[in-house]
CSV table of C-alpha atoms in Angstrom, one decimal:
chain,number,residue,atom,x,y,z
A,247,MET,CA,-0.1,0.4,-0.4
A,248,SER,CA,1.1,3.3,-0.5
A,249,GLU,CA,1.4,6.8,1.0
A,250,THR,CA,-0.9,8.1,-1.6
A,251,GLU,CA,-3.3,4.9,-0.7
A,252,ALA,CA,-3.7,5.0,3.3
A,253,LEU,CA,-7.3,7.5,5.1
A,254,ARG,CA,-5.1,10.1,7.1
A,255,VAL,CA,-6.8,11.4,9.9
A,256,ALA,CA,-6.0,14.4,11.7
A,257,ASP,CA,-2.2,14.3,12.1
A,258,TYR,CA,-1.8,10.6,14.3
A,259,ALA,CA,-3.2,8.1,11.9
A,260,ARG,CA,-3.2,6.9,8.6
A,261,LEU,CA,-5.7,3.7,7.9
A,262,ASP,CA,-5.3,0.9,6.2
A,263,ILE,CA,-9.0,0.9,3.8
A,264,ALA,CA,-7.7,-1.5,1.3
A,265,ARG,CA,-6.7,-4.5,3.7
A,266,ARG,CA,-10.2,-6.3,3.5
A,267,ASP,CA,-9.6,-6.1,0.4
A,268,ARG,CA,-5.8,-7.3,0.1
A,269,THR,CA,-6.0,-9.2,3.7
A,270,GLY,CA,-9.6,-10.6,3.5
A,271,VAL,CA,-9.7,-8.8,7.9
A,272,PRO,CA,-10.6,-5.1,7.6
A,273,GLU,CA,-7.9,-2.7,9.7
A,274,VAL,CA,-9.1,-3.0,13.2
A,275,VAL,CA,-9.1,-0.1,15.8
A,276,PHE,CA,-6.9,-1.2,19.3
A,277,ALA,CA,-7.7,1.3,22.3
A,278,GLN,CA,-5.6,0.7,24.2
A,279,ALA,CA,-3.7,4.3,24.9
A,280,LYS,CA,-5.4,5.6,23.0
A,281,THR,CA,-8.2,8.7,23.1
A,282,ALA,CA,-12.0,8.6,23.7
A,283,ALA,CA,-11.5,10.7,20.4
A,284,GLN,CA,-9.2,9.0,18.9
A,285,THR,CA,-10.2,5.7,19.1
A,286,LEU,CA,-14.4,6.8,18.0
A,287,ARG,CA,-13.0,9.0,15.5
A,288,LEU,CA,-11.0,6.4,13.7
A,289,LEU,CA,-14.4,4.1,14.2
A,290,ALA,CA,-16.6,6.5,12.6
A,291,GLU,CA,-13.3,6.9,9.4
A,292,LEU,CA,-13.8,3.1,9.5
A,293,ARG,CA,-17.0,3.0,8.4
A,294,ALA,CA,-17.2,6.1,5.9
A,295,GLY,CA,-14.0,4.4,3.7
A,296,ASP,CA,-15.5,1.1,4.1
A,297,PRO,CA,-19.2,1.3,4.0
A,298,ASP,CA,-19.9,-2.8,3.6
A,299,ALA,CA,-17.8,-4.0,6.6
A,300,PRO,CA,-18.5,-2.6,10.2
A,301,ALA,CA,-15.4,-1.4,12.3
A,302,LEU,CA,-14.1,-2.6,15.4
A,303,ALA,CA,-12.5,-1.5,18.4
A,304,THR,CA,-10.3,-3.4,21.0
A,305,ARG,CA,-9.2,-3.0,24.1
A,306,CYS,CA,-11.5,-0.1,24.6
A,307,PRO,CA,-11.8,1.9,27.8
A,308,ASP,CA,-14.6,2.7,29.9
A,309,GLU,CA,-15.2,6.5,28.2
A,310,VAL,CA,-15.1,4.5,25.0
A,311,LEU,CA,-17.4,1.4,26.1
A,312,ALA,CA,-20.0,4.9,27.6
A,313,ALA,CA,-19.7,6.9,24.5
A,314,ALA,CA,-19.9,4.5,21.5
A,315,PRO,CA,-23.5,3.4,22.0
A,316,THR,CA,-24.8,7.8,20.8
A,317,ALA,CA,-21.8,8.1,18.9
A,318,PHE,CA,-22.6,7.4,15.2
A,319,GLY,CA,-25.4,8.6,14.2
A,320,THR,CA,-28.5,5.5,13.2
A,321,ASP,CA,-25.8,3.2,13.2
A,322,PRO,CA,-25.9,-0.1,15.0
A,323,VAL,CA,-23.4,-0.3,17.7
A,324,ARG,CA,-22.6,-3.0,20.0
A,325,VAL,CA,-20.5,-3.1,22.7
A,326,ASP,CA,-19.7,-5.8,24.9
A,327,GLU,CA,-18.4,-4.8,28.3
A,328,VAL,CA,-16.8,-7.5,28.9
A,329,ALA,CA,-14.9,-8.3,26.4
A,330,ARG,CA,-13.8,-4.6,26.0
A,331,THR,CA,-15.4,-4.0,22.2
A,332,VAL,CA,-17.3,-1.9,20.6
A,333,THR,CA,-18.6,-2.5,17.0
A,334,VAL,CA,-20.2,0.1,14.3
A,335,GLY,CA,-22.6,-1.2,11.4
A,336,PRO,CA,-24.4,-4.4,10.8
A,337,LEU,CA,-23.1,-7.6,11.0
A,338,PRO,CA,-22.1,-9.9,8.2
A,339,PRO,CA,-24.1,-12.5,7.4
A,340,PRO,CA,-22.2,-15.6,9.7
A,341,ARG,CA,-20.8,-18.6,7.9
A,342,GLY,CA,-18.8,-21.6,8.8
A,343,ARG,CA,-18.4,-22.4,12.1
A,344,VAL,CA,-15.7,-21.9,15.3
A,345,GLY,CA,-15.6,-23.7,18.6
A,346,VAL,CA,-14.5,-21.1,21.6
A,347,LEU,CA,-13.6,-22.9,24.7
A,348,THR,CA,-12.6,-21.4,28.2
A,349,ALA,CA,-11.4,-23.3,30.6
A,350,GLY,CA,-12.3,-21.2,33.0
A,351,THR,CA,-15.4,-18.1,33.9
A,352,CYS,CA,-11.9,-15.7,34.5
A,353,ASP,CA,-11.3,-16.8,30.6
A,354,LEU,CA,-14.4,-14.6,29.0
A,355,PRO,CA,-13.0,-12.3,28.5
A,356,VAL,CA,-10.5,-13.2,26.4
A,357,ALA,CA,-13.3,-16.0,24.5
A,358,ARG,CA,-15.4,-12.6,24.3
A,359,GLU,CA,-12.9,-10.9,22.2
A,360,CYS,CA,-13.1,-14.0,20.2
A,361,LEU,CA,-16.5,-13.5,20.3
A,362,ALA,CA,-16.9,-10.2,18.7
A,363,THR,CA,-14.4,-10.4,16.1
A,364,LEU,CA,-15.5,-13.1,15.0
A,365,ALA,CA,-19.1,-11.8,14.8
A,366,ALA,CA,-17.7,-8.5,12.7
A,367,LEU,CA,-15.9,-11.0,10.0
A,368,GLY,CA,-18.8,-12.5,9.4
A,369,VAL,CA,-17.6,-15.9,10.6
A,370,GLY,CA,-20.4,-18.1,13.1
A,371,ALA,CA,-19.2,-19.0,16.5
A,372,THR,CA,-20.2,-21.7,19.3
A,373,LEU,CA,-19.3,-20.7,22.7
A,374,VAL,CA,-18.3,-23.4,25.2
A,375,GLY,CA,-18.0,-22.0,28.4
A,376,ASP,CA,-15.9,-23.6,32.2
A,377,VAL,CA,-14.7,-27.2,31.0
A,378,GLY,CA,-11.1,-26.3,31.3
A,379,VAL,CA,-9.3,-30.2,32.8
A,380,ALA,CA,-9.5,-29.4,36.7
A,381,GLY,CA,-12.9,-30.9,36.4
A,382,ILE,CA,-13.1,-33.0,32.6
A,383,GLY,CA,-16.1,-34.3,31.9
A,384,ARG,CA,-17.4,-31.7,31.0
A,385,LEU,CA,-15.1,-30.6,28.6
A,386,PHE,CA,-16.2,-35.2,26.9
A,387,ALA,CA,-20.0,-33.4,28.1
A,388,GLN,CA,-19.6,-31.0,24.8
A,389,LEU,CA,-17.9,-32.3,22.5
A,390,PRO,CA,-21.4,-33.6,20.5
A,391,ARG,CA,-21.8,-29.6,20.5
A,392,LEU,CA,-17.2,-29.5,18.7
A,393,HIS,CA,-17.5,-32.3,16.6
A,394,ASP,CA,-18.6,-30.2,12.8
A,395,VAL,CA,-16.6,-26.9,13.9
A,396,ASP,CA,-14.3,-25.7,11.0
A,397,CYS,CA,-12.1,-24.3,13.9
A,398,ALA,CA,-11.3,-24.1,17.9
A,399,LEU,CA,-10.3,-21.4,19.5
A,400,VAL,CA,-9.8,-22.7,23.1
A,401,VAL,CA,-9.0,-19.9,25.5
A,402,ALA,CA,-7.3,-21.0,29.1
A,403,GLY,CA,-5.4,-19.3,32.3
A,404,MET,CA,-3.0,-21.5,34.7
A,405,ASP,CA,-1.3,-24.3,33.3
A,406,GLY,CA,-2.8,-23.4,29.8
A,407,ALA,CA,-3.5,-27.3,29.4
A,408,LEU,CA,-6.6,-27.2,27.7
A,409,PRO,CA,-6.0,-26.9,24.6
A,410,SER,CA,-3.7,-29.9,24.2
A,411,VAL,CA,-6.1,-31.7,25.3
A,412,VAL,CA,-8.6,-30.4,22.4
A,413,ALA,CA,-6.2,-30.8,19.9
A,414,GLY,CA,-5.9,-34.1,20.9
A,415,LEU,CA,-9.7,-34.4,20.7
A,416,LEU,CA,-10.8,-32.5,17.1
A,417,ARG,CA,-10.1,-33.0,13.4
A,418,ALA,CA,-10.5,-29.4,12.9
A,419,PRO,CA,-7.5,-26.9,13.3
A,420,VAL,CA,-7.1,-26.0,17.1
A,421,VAL,CA,-5.5,-22.4,19.0
A,422,GLY,CA,-4.5,-22.1,21.6
A,423,VAL,CA,-5.0,-18.3,23.5
A,424,PRO,CA,-3.2,-18.4,26.6
A,425,THR,CA,-4.3,-16.2,28.9
A,426,SER,CA,-3.3,-13.5,32.1
A,427,VAL,CA,-5.1,-15.5,34.5
A,428,GLY,CA,-3.2,-17.8,37.8
A,429,TYR,CA,-0.8,-17.7,40.5
A,430,GLY,CA,2.2,-16.7,41.0
A,431,VAL,CA,4.7,-19.0,37.9
A,432,ALA,CA,1.7,-18.9,36.3
A,433,SER,CA,3.6,-15.7,35.1
A,434,GLY,CA,0.7,-13.4,33.7
A,435,GLY,CA,0.5,-16.1,31.0
A,436,VAL,CA,3.9,-17.0,30.1
A,437,THR,CA,3.4,-20.3,32.1
A,438,ALA,CA,0.3,-21.3,29.2
A,439,LEU,CA,2.0,-19.7,26.7
A,440,GLY,CA,5.2,-22.1,27.3
A,441,SER,CA,2.3,-25.1,28.1
A,442,MET,CA,0.7,-24.6,24.7
A,443,LEU,CA,4.0,-23.8,22.8
A,444,SER,CA,5.3,-27.4,24.0
A,445,ALA,CA,2.0,-29.3,23.8
A,446,CYS,CA,2.1,-32.9,22.8
A,447,ALA,CA,-0.8,-32.2,20.8
A,448,PRO,CA,1.0,-32.1,17.0
A,449,GLY,CA,-0.5,-28.7,14.7
A,450,LEU,CA,-1.7,-27.2,17.7
A,451,THR,CA,-1.2,-23.6,16.7
A,452,VAL,CA,-0.9,-21.1,20.0
A,453,VAL,CA,-1.2,-17.1,19.2
A,454,ASN,CA,-0.2,-14.5,22.1
A,455,ILE,CA,-1.4,-14.0,26.2
A,456,ASP,CA,-5.0,-12.7,25.9
A,457,ASN,CA,-5.1,-11.8,22.0
A,458,GLY,CA,-8.0,-13.6,21.4
A,459,PHE,CA,-8.3,-11.1,17.9
A,460,GLY,CA,-5.4,-12.9,16.6
A,461,ALA,CA,-7.0,-15.8,17.1
A,462,ALA,CA,-9.9,-15.1,15.9
A,463,VAL,CA,-7.9,-13.5,13.0
A,464,HIS,CA,-6.9,-17.3,11.9
A,465,ALA,CA,-9.8,-19.1,12.3
A,466,ALA,CA,-12.2,-16.0,9.9
A,467,LYS,CA,-8.9,-17.2,7.2
A,468,VAL,CA,-9.6,-21.1,7.7
A,469,ILE,CA,-13.0,-20.2,7.5
A,470,ASN,CA,-13.1,-18.4,4.2
A,471,ALA,CA,-10.3,-21.1,3.1
A,472,VAL,CA,-12.6,-23.9,3.5
A,473,HIS,CA,-15.8,-21.8,3.3
A,474,GLY,CA,-14.8,-20.0,-0.5
A,475,ASP,CA,-13.3,-16.2,0.8
């Protein structure tokens, strides 16, 4: 993309509005460390620059979550206070199916970031919550819901063991999403990340700590490959 193809916003951003055509995934606003005014302006500019897709912001602070519902005129706005996401514009019809699993309830913020991202990208998703290895029978009881998914995103903190188990049970691609949940040597998700990277189950893909957005984008690309872009 050349400099002239970017949409310049004031003196703080150059939006890549051609990214969806180029990669299948539009630019998304990472709201952390931005002001509320900057985030809301960038969402509006993304909607105007690519009106065929919703605009999404992740890691939104409270000020953005509070202001967003009335900031975009008649455009529908979806605010998820758990995921800390804002989506502006109609959602595309969902295709495919991604399973989003959590080891525990504390992993829900990252899982819900996955869900918000998948919805904005037009991917169908099913949440299977609180099925961690401390009570592994809970996972086995939910397996019939997962046998026909195109991809599974497994969100886990502490020892990060759940993705390895799921990858050993499903035919679909599995993505491990380590979270920063856990005591002491969990080290803010580093232990879960290391566990997933060294998993015995072959073929497990792993994203960065708390990166529900990145996991969902990977799953969307799987869906595009399976169901046609």
